[in-house]
């Protein structure tokens, strides 16, 4: 199981200096991949370009870029630009976006997300390979090509939780990225569903992670701070599958031995890549990086 670390907004407001420091700390600890989320702060692809230009070595990943706001011609150009600027180190994680946010913040339609992503990926994959597209489909129109010298097509992953989206991920991408999804749900639902379509599928599991002497308090704080994740239908469904009440119940937390045990459980569930989001005090985050690197 490859272990990577999130940098940037998902860990709190971050300056460019913060991004670079977090990436360097992870790389110096021996962690091979840094991931950036897309929220309402840093653009994930810009953040990774800035980091990749100044921190040689680590692989780079988006986790994830919502695509309703980005036409595939735009996203293909952005992704290939990152590849050219960073020496082809990008894994492009994309997703349909959170339904509530997509409707309320952007006023965009969110019906038939699996159907939309299937069509989107047909176009995006062709563009990333340098092919010309002339697509006039049910949910998308795209005509043109994208060319960036020295850029290779990045590995593409699709955020997927439900069976229909996991099928799309298995058929049209290299795998999936999950968030706030526990080990039992990964083992019994996510992994068997996607590997039933693609036996070689990557399963990237993203979870808040904290090595701490007060596990109970950390889980309580996370449940309060990330309470909205327990209300969003997509994540609520995964928490219900897991049989837990709140986001704090699925995070990786505890002392060194307990965190290693929880990481082993994720590996045994079939997770190929663990995306850790270090949480807690500066001292707890240093302890967390040490365990993750080990």
PDB file of C-alpha atoms in Angstrom:
ATOM      1  CA  UNK A   1       0.000   0.000   0.000  1.00  0.00           C
ATOM      2  CA  UNK A   2       1.524   3.300  -1.109  1.00  0.00           C
ATOM      3  CA  UNK A   3       1.177   6.090   1.431  1.00  0.00           C
ATOM      4  CA  UNK A   4       0.758   9.717   0.398  1.00  0.00           C
ATOM      5  CA  UNK A   5       0.008  12.911   2.292  1.00  0.00           C
ATOM      6  CA  UNK A   6      -2.415  15.753   1.604  1.00  0.00           C
ATOM      7  CA  UNK A   7      -1.129  19.302   1.490  1.00  0.00           C
ATOM      8  CA  UNK A   8      -2.954  22.617   1.466  1.00  0.00           C
ATOM      9  CA  UNK A   9      -6.515  23.627   2.207  1.00  0.00           C
ATOM     10  CA  UNK A  10      -7.824  20.313   3.494  1.00  0.00           C
ATOM     11  CA  UNK A  11      -5.405  20.775   6.407  1.00  0.00           C
ATOM     12  CA  UNK A  12      -6.436  24.402   6.932  1.00  0.00           C
ATOM     13  CA  UNK A  13      -5.726  27.761   5.253  1.00  0.00           C
ATOM     14  CA  UNK A  14      -2.331  27.551   3.570  1.00  0.00           C
ATOM     15  CA  UNK A  15       0.048  30.081   2.040  1.00  0.00           C
ATOM     16  CA  UNK A  16       2.477  29.116  -0.703  1.00  0.00           C
ATOM     17  CA  UNK A  17       5.139  28.788   1.965  1.00  0.00           C
ATOM     18  CA  UNK A  18       2.868  26.405   3.876  1.00  0.00           C
ATOM     19  CA  UNK A  19       2.288  24.286   0.766  1.00  0.00           C
ATOM     20  CA  UNK A  20       6.001  24.022   0.090  1.00  0.00           C
ATOM     21  CA  UNK A  21       6.828  23.271   3.728  1.00  0.00           C
ATOM     22  CA  UNK A  22       4.207  20.518   3.915  1.00  0.00           C
ATOM     23  CA  UNK A  23       5.430  18.956   0.675  1.00  0.00           C
ATOM     24  CA  UNK A  24       9.072  19.112   1.743  1.00  0.00           C
ATOM     25  CA  UNK A  25       8.291  17.643   5.168  1.00  0.00           C
ATOM     26  CA  UNK A  26       6.479  14.738   3.556  1.00  0.00           C
ATOM     27  CA  UNK A  27       9.215  14.168   0.986  1.00  0.00           C
ATOM     28  CA  UNK A  28      11.998  14.431   3.583  1.00  0.00           C
ATOM     29  CA  UNK A  29      10.160  11.859   5.702  1.00  0.00           C
ATOM     30  CA  UNK A  30      10.251   9.441   2.765  1.00  0.00           C
ATOM     31  CA  UNK A  31       6.627   9.779   1.633  1.00  0.00           C
ATOM     32  CA  UNK A  32       6.394   9.444  -2.125  1.00  0.00           C
ATOM     33  CA  UNK A  33       3.162  11.256  -3.068  1.00  0.00           C
ATOM     34  CA  UNK A  34       1.586  14.584  -2.151  1.00  0.00           C
ATOM     35  CA  UNK A  35      -2.086  15.239  -2.917  1.00  0.00           C
ATOM     36  CA  UNK A  36      -4.034  18.498  -3.196  1.00  0.00           C
ATOM     37  CA  UNK A  37      -7.792  18.823  -2.807  1.00  0.00           C
ATOM     38  CA  UNK A  38     -10.000  21.268  -4.689  1.00  0.00           C
ATOM     39  CA  UNK A  39     -12.223  23.406  -2.475  1.00  0.00           C
ATOM     40  CA  UNK A  40     -12.763  27.165  -2.357  1.00  0.00           C
ATOM     41  CA  UNK A  41      -9.136  28.088  -1.742  1.00  0.00           C
ATOM     42  CA  UNK A  42      -6.111  27.016  -3.747  1.00  0.00           C
ATOM     43  CA  UNK A  43      -6.742  25.621  -7.206  1.00  0.00           C
ATOM     44  CA  UNK A  44      -5.438  22.077  -6.858  1.00  0.00           C
ATOM     45  CA  UNK A  45      -3.637  22.005 -10.207  1.00  0.00           C
ATOM     46  CA  UNK A  46      -2.002  25.387  -9.664  1.00  0.00           C
ATOM     47  CA  UNK A  47      -0.930  24.333  -6.171  1.00  0.00           C
ATOM     48  CA  UNK A  48       0.680  21.152  -7.490  1.00  0.00           C
ATOM     49  CA  UNK A  49       2.439  23.039 -10.261  1.00  0.00           C
ATOM     50  CA  UNK A  50       3.906  25.436  -7.707  1.00  0.00           C
ATOM     51  CA  UNK A  51       4.986  22.578  -5.468  1.00  0.00           C
ATOM     52  CA  UNK A  52       6.279  20.416  -8.287  1.00  0.00           C
ATOM     53  CA  UNK A  53       8.460  23.226  -9.619  1.00  0.00           C
ATOM     54  CA  UNK A  54      10.133  23.743  -6.223  1.00  0.00           C
ATOM     55  CA  UNK A  55      10.080  20.293  -4.605  1.00  0.00           C
ATOM     56  CA  UNK A  56      11.633  17.730  -6.942  1.00  0.00           C
ATOM     57  CA  UNK A  57      10.878  14.099  -6.314  1.00  0.00           C
ATOM     58  CA  UNK A  58       7.388  13.408  -4.971  1.00  0.00           C
ATOM     59  CA  UNK A  59       4.574  12.262  -7.189  1.00  0.00           C
ATOM     60  CA  UNK A  60       1.632  14.684  -7.366  1.00  0.00           C
ATOM     61  CA  UNK A  61      -2.102  14.001  -7.243  1.00  0.00           C
ATOM     62  CA  UNK A  62      -5.415  15.853  -7.214  1.00  0.00           C
ATOM     63  CA  UNK A  63      -8.003  14.526  -4.819  1.00  0.00           C
ATOM     64  CA  UNK A  64     -10.147  15.635  -6.462  1.00  0.00           C
ATOM     65  CA  UNK A  65     -11.007  18.201  -9.152  1.00  0.00           C
ATOM     66  CA  UNK A  66     -14.814  18.484  -9.564  1.00  0.00           C
ATOM     67  CA  UNK A  67     -15.562  18.513 -13.277  1.00  0.00           C
ATOM     68  CA  UNK A  68     -18.987  20.210 -13.636  1.00  0.00           C
ATOM     69  CA  UNK A  69     -17.217  23.595 -13.558  1.00  0.00           C
ATOM     70  CA  UNK A  70     -14.474  22.567 -16.032  1.00  0.00           C
ATOM     71  CA  UNK A  71     -15.110  21.613 -19.631  1.00  0.00           C
ATOM     72  CA  UNK A  72     -12.927  18.659 -20.674  1.00  0.00           C
ATOM     73  CA  UNK A  73     -11.041  20.838 -23.162  1.00  0.00           C
ATOM     74  CA  UNK A  74     -10.134  23.163 -20.273  1.00  0.00           C
ATOM     75  CA  UNK A  75      -9.216  20.380 -17.850  1.00  0.00           C
ATOM     76  CA  UNK A  76      -7.149  18.508 -20.423  1.00  0.00           C
ATOM     77  CA  UNK A  77      -5.161  21.679 -21.117  1.00  0.00           C
ATOM     78  CA  UNK A  78      -4.641  22.296 -17.402  1.00  0.00           C
ATOM     79  CA  UNK A  79      -3.606  18.712 -16.631  1.00  0.00           C
ATOM     80  CA  UNK A  80      -1.182  18.457 -19.530  1.00  0.00           C
ATOM     81  CA  UNK A  81       0.288  21.831 -18.554  1.00  0.00           C
ATOM     82  CA  UNK A  82       0.962  20.467 -15.059  1.00  0.00           C
ATOM     83  CA  UNK A  83       2.595  17.424 -16.616  1.00  0.00           C
ATOM     84  CA  UNK A  84       4.904  19.536 -18.756  1.00  0.00           C
ATOM     85  CA  UNK A  85       5.780  21.828 -15.844  1.00  0.00           C
ATOM     86  CA  UNK A  86       6.503  19.061 -13.322  1.00  0.00           C
ATOM     87  CA  UNK A  87       8.152  16.337 -15.354  1.00  0.00           C
ATOM     88  CA  UNK A  88       5.025  14.181 -15.787  1.00  0.00           C
ATOM     89  CA  UNK A  89       4.412  13.420 -12.117  1.00  0.00           C
ATOM     90  CA  UNK A  90       0.637  13.988 -11.997  1.00  0.00           C
ATOM     91  CA  UNK A  91      -2.198  11.658 -11.128  1.00  0.00           C
ATOM     92  CA  UNK A  92      -5.418  13.430 -12.120  1.00  0.00           C
ATOM     93  CA  UNK A  93      -8.186  12.644  -9.651  1.00  0.00           C
ATOM     94  CA  UNK A  94     -11.568  13.970 -10.750  1.00  0.00           C
ATOM     95  CA  UNK A  95     -15.123  13.754  -9.455  1.00  0.00           C
ATOM     96  CA  UNK A  96     -18.713  14.737 -10.040  1.00  0.00           C
ATOM     97  CA  UNK A  97     -18.608  17.126  -7.082  1.00  0.00           C
ATOM     98  CA  UNK A  98     -20.892  17.210  -4.074  1.00  0.00           C
ATOM     99  CA  UNK A  99     -24.458  17.439  -5.338  1.00  0.00           C
ATOM    100  CA  UNK A 100     -25.580  20.117  -2.868  1.00  0.00           C
ATOM    101  CA  UNK A 101     -22.590  22.365  -3.537  1.00  0.00           C
ATOM    102  CA  UNK A 102     -22.779  21.932  -7.305  1.00  0.00           C
ATOM    103  CA  UNK A 103     -26.401  23.088  -7.315  1.00  0.00           C
ATOM    104  CA  UNK A 104     -26.252  25.792  -4.656  1.00  0.00           C
ATOM    105  CA  UNK A 105     -22.842  27.351  -5.286  1.00  0.00           C
ATOM    106  CA  UNK A 106     -22.655  27.110  -9.056  1.00  0.00           C
ATOM    107  CA  UNK A 107     -26.270  26.700 -10.119  1.00  0.00           C
ATOM    108  CA  UNK A 108     -25.345  23.657 -12.190  1.00  0.00           C
ATOM    109  CA  UNK A 109     -27.349  20.524 -12.948  1.00  0.00           C
ATOM    110  CA  UNK A 110     -26.446  17.367 -11.056  1.00  0.00           C
ATOM    111  CA  UNK A 111     -28.807  14.791 -12.517  1.00  0.00           C
ATOM    112  CA  UNK A 112     -27.437  11.437 -13.771  1.00  0.00           C
ATOM    113  CA  UNK A 113     -23.881  11.955 -12.473  1.00  0.00           C
ATOM    114  CA  UNK A 114     -22.646   8.535 -13.614  1.00  0.00           C
ATOM    115  CA  UNK A 115     -23.997   9.126 -17.118  1.00  0.00           C
ATOM    116  CA  UNK A 116     -22.381  12.556 -17.241  1.00  0.00           C
ATOM    117  CA  UNK A 117     -19.025  11.265 -16.021  1.00  0.00           C
ATOM    118  CA  UNK A 118     -19.024   8.427 -18.548  1.00  0.00           C
ATOM    119  CA  UNK A 119     -19.473  10.894 -21.376  1.00  0.00           C
ATOM    120  CA  UNK A 120     -17.016  13.361 -19.846  1.00  0.00           C
ATOM    121  CA  UNK A 121     -14.322  10.699 -19.489  1.00  0.00           C
ATOM    122  CA  UNK A 122     -14.762   9.478 -23.046  1.00  0.00           C
ATOM    123  CA  UNK A 123     -13.865  12.978 -24.198  1.00  0.00           C
ATOM    124  CA  UNK A 124     -11.238  13.775 -21.554  1.00  0.00           C
ATOM    125  CA  UNK A 125      -9.295  10.548 -22.067  1.00  0.00           C
ATOM    126  CA  UNK A 126      -9.098  11.161 -25.802  1.00  0.00           C
ATOM    127  CA  UNK A 127      -7.905  14.730 -25.284  1.00  0.00           C
ATOM    128  CA  UNK A 128      -5.251  13.659 -22.781  1.00  0.00           C
ATOM    129  CA  UNK A 129      -3.924  11.235 -25.410  1.00  0.00           C
ATOM    130  CA  UNK A 130      -3.596  14.127 -27.851  1.00  0.00           C
ATOM    131  CA  UNK A 131      -6.516  13.060 -30.017  1.00  0.00           C
ATOM    132  CA  UNK A 132      -8.938  15.407 -31.724  1.00  0.00           C
ATOM    133  CA  UNK A 133     -12.560  15.165 -30.574  1.00  0.00           C
ATOM    134  CA  UNK A 134     -15.829  16.087 -32.218  1.00  0.00           C
ATOM    135  CA  UNK A 135     -18.395  15.062 -29.637  1.00  0.00           C
ATOM    136  CA  UNK A 136     -22.017  16.123 -29.531  1.00  0.00           C
ATOM    137  CA  UNK A 137     -23.621  13.907 -26.960  1.00  0.00           C
ATOM    138  CA  UNK A 138     -26.475  13.753 -24.514  1.00  0.00           C
ATOM    139  CA  UNK A 139     -24.822  15.853 -21.804  1.00  0.00           C
ATOM    140  CA  UNK A 140     -21.713  17.322 -23.413  1.00  0.00           C
ATOM    141  CA  UNK A 141     -20.459  19.026 -26.563  1.00  0.00           C
ATOM    142  CA  UNK A 142     -16.740  19.241 -27.283  1.00  0.00           C
ATOM    143  CA  UNK A 143     -14.796  19.838 -30.462  1.00  0.00           C
ATOM    144  CA  UNK A 144     -11.059  20.336 -30.729  1.00  0.00           C
ATOM    145  CA  UNK A 145      -7.720  19.058 -29.535  1.00  0.00           C
ATOM    146  CA  UNK A 146      -5.147  19.929 -26.882  1.00  0.00           C
ATOM    147  CA  UNK A 147      -1.418  19.758 -27.386  1.00  0.00           C
ATOM    148  CA  UNK A 148       1.313  20.504 -24.827  1.00  0.00           C
ATOM    149  CA  UNK A 149       4.854  19.503 -25.829  1.00  0.00           C
ATOM    150  CA  UNK A 150       6.637  17.070 -23.494  1.00  0.00           C
ATOM    151  CA  UNK A 151       3.409  16.269 -21.617  1.00  0.00           C
ATOM    152  CA  UNK A 152       2.394  12.637 -21.179  1.00  0.00           C
ATOM    153  CA  UNK A 153      -1.207  11.581 -20.440  1.00  0.00           C
ATOM    154  CA  UNK A 154      -1.600  11.485 -16.652  1.00  0.00           C
ATOM    155  CA  UNK A 155      -3.094   8.569 -14.788  1.00  0.00           C
ATOM    156  CA  UNK A 156      -6.795   9.382 -14.219  1.00  0.00           C
ATOM    157  CA  UNK A 157      -8.811   8.362 -11.152  1.00  0.00           C
ATOM    158  CA  UNK A 158     -12.507   8.951 -10.484  1.00  0.00           C
ATOM    159  CA  UNK A 159     -14.006   9.664  -7.075  1.00  0.00           C
ATOM    160  CA  UNK A 160     -16.683   7.005  -6.765  1.00  0.00           C
ATOM    161  CA  UNK A 161     -18.794   5.652  -3.918  1.00  0.00           C
ATOM    162  CA  UNK A 162     -21.966   4.210  -5.454  1.00  0.00           C
ATOM    163  CA  UNK A 163     -22.117   1.111  -7.694  1.00  0.00           C
ATOM    164  CA  UNK A 164     -22.841   3.009 -10.922  1.00  0.00           C
ATOM    165  CA  UNK A 165     -19.953   5.440 -10.467  1.00  0.00           C
ATOM    166  CA  UNK A 166     -17.592   2.658  -9.392  1.00  0.00           C
ATOM    167  CA  UNK A 167     -18.453   0.853 -12.628  1.00  0.00           C
ATOM    168  CA  UNK A 168     -17.557   3.963 -14.629  1.00  0.00           C
ATOM    169  CA  UNK A 169     -14.311   4.302 -12.666  1.00  0.00           C
ATOM    170  CA  UNK A 170     -13.365   0.701 -13.313  1.00  0.00           C
ATOM    171  CA  UNK A 171     -14.124   0.881 -17.014  1.00  0.00           C
ATOM    172  CA  UNK A 172     -12.736   4.306 -17.946  1.00  0.00           C
ATOM    173  CA  UNK A 173     -10.036   5.175 -15.387  1.00  0.00           C
ATOM    174  CA  UNK A 174      -7.232   3.569 -13.439  1.00  0.00           C
ATOM    175  CA  UNK A 175      -9.263   3.438 -10.240  1.00  0.00           C
ATOM    176  CA  UNK A 176     -11.078   5.426  -7.591  1.00  0.00           C
ATOM    177  CA  UNK A 177     -10.513   7.873  -4.746  1.00  0.00           C
ATOM    178  CA  UNK A 178     -12.697   7.784  -1.630  1.00  0.00           C
ATOM    179  CA  UNK A 179     -13.123  10.188   1.284  1.00  0.00           C
ATOM    180  CA  UNK A 180     -14.599   9.600   4.746  1.00  0.00           C
ATOM    181  CA  UNK A 181     -15.078   5.925   3.898  1.00  0.00           C
ATOM    182  CA  UNK A 182     -14.248   3.333   6.554  1.00  0.00           C
ATOM    183  CA  UNK A 183     -12.305   0.091   6.295  1.00  0.00           C
ATOM    184  CA  UNK A 184     -15.340  -2.183   6.402  1.00  0.00           C
ATOM    185  CA  UNK A 185     -17.098  -0.304   3.609  1.00  0.00           C
ATOM    186  CA  UNK A 186     -13.899  -0.332   1.553  1.00  0.00           C
ATOM    187  CA  UNK A 187     -13.500  -4.086   2.040  1.00  0.00           C
ATOM    188  CA  UNK A 188     -17.123  -5.080   1.512  1.00  0.00           C
ATOM    189  CA  UNK A 189     -18.311  -2.513  -1.049  1.00  0.00           C
ATOM    190  CA  UNK A 190     -15.731  -0.260  -2.736  1.00  0.00           C
ATOM    191  CA  UNK A 191     -12.961  -2.759  -3.478  1.00  0.00           C
ATOM    192  CA  UNK A 192     -15.064  -5.718  -4.666  1.00  0.00           C
ATOM    193  CA  UNK A 193     -17.297  -3.494  -6.797  1.00  0.00           C
ATOM    194  CA  UNK A 194     -14.501  -1.785  -8.706  1.00  0.00           C
ATOM    195  CA  UNK A 195     -12.187  -4.792  -8.954  1.00  0.00           C
ATOM    196  CA  UNK A 196     -15.120  -6.768 -10.319  1.00  0.00           C
ATOM    197  CA  UNK A 197     -14.852  -4.431 -13.299  1.00  0.00           C
ATOM    198  CA  UNK A 198     -11.080  -3.881 -13.325  1.00  0.00           C
ATOM    199  CA  UNK A 199      -8.914  -6.267 -11.325  1.00  0.00           C
ATOM    200  CA  UNK A 200      -5.968  -3.851 -11.479  1.00  0.00           C
ATOM    201  CA  UNK A 201      -7.919  -0.816 -10.278  1.00  0.00           C
ATOM    202  CA  UNK A 202      -6.214   1.504  -7.835  1.00  0.00           C
ATOM    203  CA  UNK A 203      -8.197   2.266  -4.682  1.00  0.00           C
ATOM    204  CA  UNK A 204      -7.049   5.480  -3.029  1.00  0.00           C
ATOM    205  CA  UNK A 205      -8.572   5.916   0.428  1.00  0.00           C
ATOM    206  CA  UNK A 206      -8.427   9.411   1.907  1.00  0.00           C
ATOM    207  CA  UNK A 207      -8.831   9.816   5.665  1.00  0.00           C
ATOM    208  CA  UNK A 208      -7.871  12.273   8.371  1.00  0.00           C
ATOM    209  CA  UNK A 209      -4.984  10.778  10.325  1.00  0.00           C
ATOM    210  CA  UNK A 210      -3.654  11.633  13.778  1.00  0.00           C
ATOM    211  CA  UNK A 211      -1.116   9.936  16.015  1.00  0.00           C
ATOM    212  CA  UNK A 212      -2.182  11.070  19.448  1.00  0.00           C
ATOM    213  CA  UNK A 213      -2.347  10.134  23.116  1.00  0.00           C
ATOM    214  CA  UNK A 214      -5.979  11.263  23.301  1.00  0.00           C
ATOM    215  CA  UNK A 215      -7.798   9.366  20.560  1.00  0.00           C
ATOM    216  CA  UNK A 216     -11.258  10.008  22.011  1.00  0.00           C
ATOM    217  CA  UNK A 217     -10.803  13.788  22.036  1.00  0.00           C
ATOM    218  CA  UNK A 218      -9.412  13.806  18.486  1.00  0.00           C
ATOM    219  CA  UNK A 219     -12.323  11.796  17.137  1.00  0.00           C
ATOM    220  CA  UNK A 220     -14.780  14.109  18.896  1.00  0.00           C
ATOM    221  CA  UNK A 221     -13.122  17.233  17.502  1.00  0.00           C
ATOM    222  CA  UNK A 222     -13.145  15.803  13.986  1.00  0.00           C
ATOM    223  CA  UNK A 223     -16.823  14.864  14.271  1.00  0.00           C
ATOM    224  CA  UNK A 224     -17.609  18.456  15.222  1.00  0.00           C
ATOM    225  CA  UNK A 225     -15.261  20.171  12.774  1.00  0.00           C
ATOM    226  CA  UNK A 226     -16.306  17.991   9.824  1.00  0.00           C
ATOM    227  CA  UNK A 227     -19.950  17.615  10.830  1.00  0.00           C
ATOM    228  CA  UNK A 228     -21.096  18.654   7.357  1.00  0.00           C
ATOM    229  CA  UNK A 229     -19.550  15.469   5.940  1.00  0.00           C
ATOM    230  CA  UNK A 230     -22.009  13.533   8.052  1.00  0.00           C
ATOM    231  CA  UNK A 231     -24.885  15.462   6.479  1.00  0.00           C
ATOM    232  CA  UNK A 232     -23.866  15.375   2.805  1.00  0.00           C
ATOM    233  CA  UNK A 233     -25.864  12.505   1.225  1.00  0.00           C
ATOM    234  CA  UNK A 234     -22.858  10.975  -0.548  1.00  0.00           C
ATOM    235  CA  UNK A 235     -20.766  10.646   2.614  1.00  0.00           C
ATOM    236  CA  UNK A 236     -23.736   9.946   4.880  1.00  0.00           C
ATOM    237  CA  UNK A 237     -24.445   6.847   2.807  1.00  0.00           C
ATOM    238  CA  UNK A 238     -20.898   5.581   3.393  1.00  0.00           C
ATOM    239  CA  UNK A 239     -21.064   6.263   7.134  1.00  0.00           C
ATOM    240  CA  UNK A 240     -24.360   4.364   7.287  1.00  0.00           C
ATOM    241  CA  UNK A 241     -22.798   1.436   5.421  1.00  0.00           C
ATOM    242  CA  UNK A 242     -19.992   1.460   7.961  1.00  0.00           C
ATOM    243  CA  UNK A 243     -22.537   1.480  10.784  1.00  0.00           C
ATOM    244  CA  UNK A 244     -21.144   4.615  12.431  1.00  0.00           C
ATOM    245  CA  UNK A 245     -22.619   7.939  13.459  1.00  0.00           C
ATOM    246  CA  UNK A 246     -20.055  10.605  12.609  1.00  0.00           C
ATOM    247  CA  UNK A 247     -16.930  11.360  10.549  1.00  0.00           C
ATOM    248  CA  UNK A 248     -14.726  10.948  13.607  1.00  0.00           C
ATOM    249  CA  UNK A 249     -15.664   7.281  13.714  1.00  0.00           C
ATOM    250  CA  UNK A 250     -13.878   6.453  10.442  1.00  0.00           C
ATOM    251  CA  UNK A 251     -10.668   8.465  10.751  1.00  0.00           C
ATOM    252  CA  UNK A 252      -7.290   6.883  11.501  1.00  0.00           C
ATOM    253  CA  UNK A 253      -6.388   7.916  15.045  1.00  0.00           C
ATOM    254  CA  UNK A 254      -4.644   6.589  18.120  1.00  0.00           C
ATOM    255  CA  UNK A 255      -1.135   6.038  19.388  1.00  0.00           C
ATOM    256  CA  UNK A 256       1.620   4.689  17.149  1.00  0.00           C
ATOM    257  CA  UNK A 257       0.689   1.040  17.542  1.00  0.00           C
ATOM    258  CA  UNK A 258      -3.024   1.691  17.059  1.00  0.00           C
ATOM    259  CA  UNK A 259      -2.488   3.753  13.908  1.00  0.00           C
ATOM    260  CA  UNK A 260      -0.280   1.035  12.409  1.00  0.00           C
ATOM    261  CA  UNK A 261      -3.025  -1.485  13.181  1.00  0.00           C
ATOM    262  CA  UNK A 262      -5.613   0.686  11.425  1.00  0.00           C
ATOM    263  CA  UNK A 263      -3.325   1.155   8.407  1.00  0.00           C
ATOM    264  CA  UNK A 264      -2.878  -2.611   8.222  1.00  0.00           C
ATOM    265  CA  UNK A 265      -6.645  -3.003   8.217  1.00  0.00           C
ATOM    266  CA  UNK A 266      -6.948  -0.624   5.258  1.00  0.00           C
ATOM    267  CA  UNK A 267      -4.245  -2.519   3.379  1.00  0.00           C
ATOM    268  CA  UNK A 268      -6.004  -5.813   4.087  1.00  0.00           C
ATOM    269  CA  UNK A 269      -9.261  -4.292   2.822  1.00  0.00           C
ATOM    270  CA  UNK A 270      -7.651  -3.900  -0.604  1.00  0.00           C
ATOM    271  CA  UNK A 271      -6.637  -0.246  -0.473  1.00  0.00           C
ATOM    272  CA  UNK A 272      -3.705   0.287  -2.854  1.00  0.00           C
ATOM    273  CA  UNK A 273      -2.975   3.900  -1.919  1.00  0.00           C
ATOM    274  CA  UNK A 274      -3.617   5.565   1.425  1.00  0.00           C
ATOM    275  CA  UNK A 275      -4.079   9.341   1.309  1.00  0.00           C
ATOM    276  CA  UNK A 276      -3.411  10.635   4.806  1.00  0.00           C
ATOM    277  CA  UNK A 277      -4.584  14.079   5.865  1.00  0.00           C
ATOM    278  CA  UNK A 278      -2.436  14.879   8.931  1.00  0.00           C
ATOM    279  CA  UNK A 279      -4.554  16.297  11.731  1.00  0.00           C
ATOM    280  CA  UNK A 280      -3.915  17.704  15.187  1.00  0.00           C
ATOM    281  CA  UNK A 281      -1.335  19.859  16.899  1.00  0.00           C
ATOM    282  CA  UNK A 282       2.058  20.449  15.261  1.00  0.00           C
ATOM    283  CA  UNK A 283       3.565  17.809  17.549  1.00  0.00           C
ATOM    284  CA  UNK A 284       0.839  15.311  16.664  1.00  0.00           C
ATOM    285  CA  UNK A 285       1.346  15.958  12.961  1.00  0.00           C
ATOM    286  CA  UNK A 286       5.093  15.324  13.298  1.00  0.00           C
ATOM    287  CA  UNK A 287       4.332  12.024  15.075  1.00  0.00           C
ATOM    288  CA  UNK A 288       1.844  11.205  12.333  1.00  0.00           C
ATOM    289  CA  UNK A 289       4.345  11.788   9.523  1.00  0.00           C
ATOM    290  CA  UNK A 290       6.890   9.636  11.344  1.00  0.00           C
ATOM    291  CA  UNK A 291       4.492   6.704  11.560  1.00  0.00           C
ATOM    292  CA  UNK A 292       3.301   7.117   7.975  1.00  0.00           C
ATOM    293  CA  UNK A 293       6.873   7.162   6.705  1.00  0.00           C
ATOM    294  CA  UNK A 294       7.747   4.088   8.729  1.00  0.00           C
TER     295      UNK A 294
END
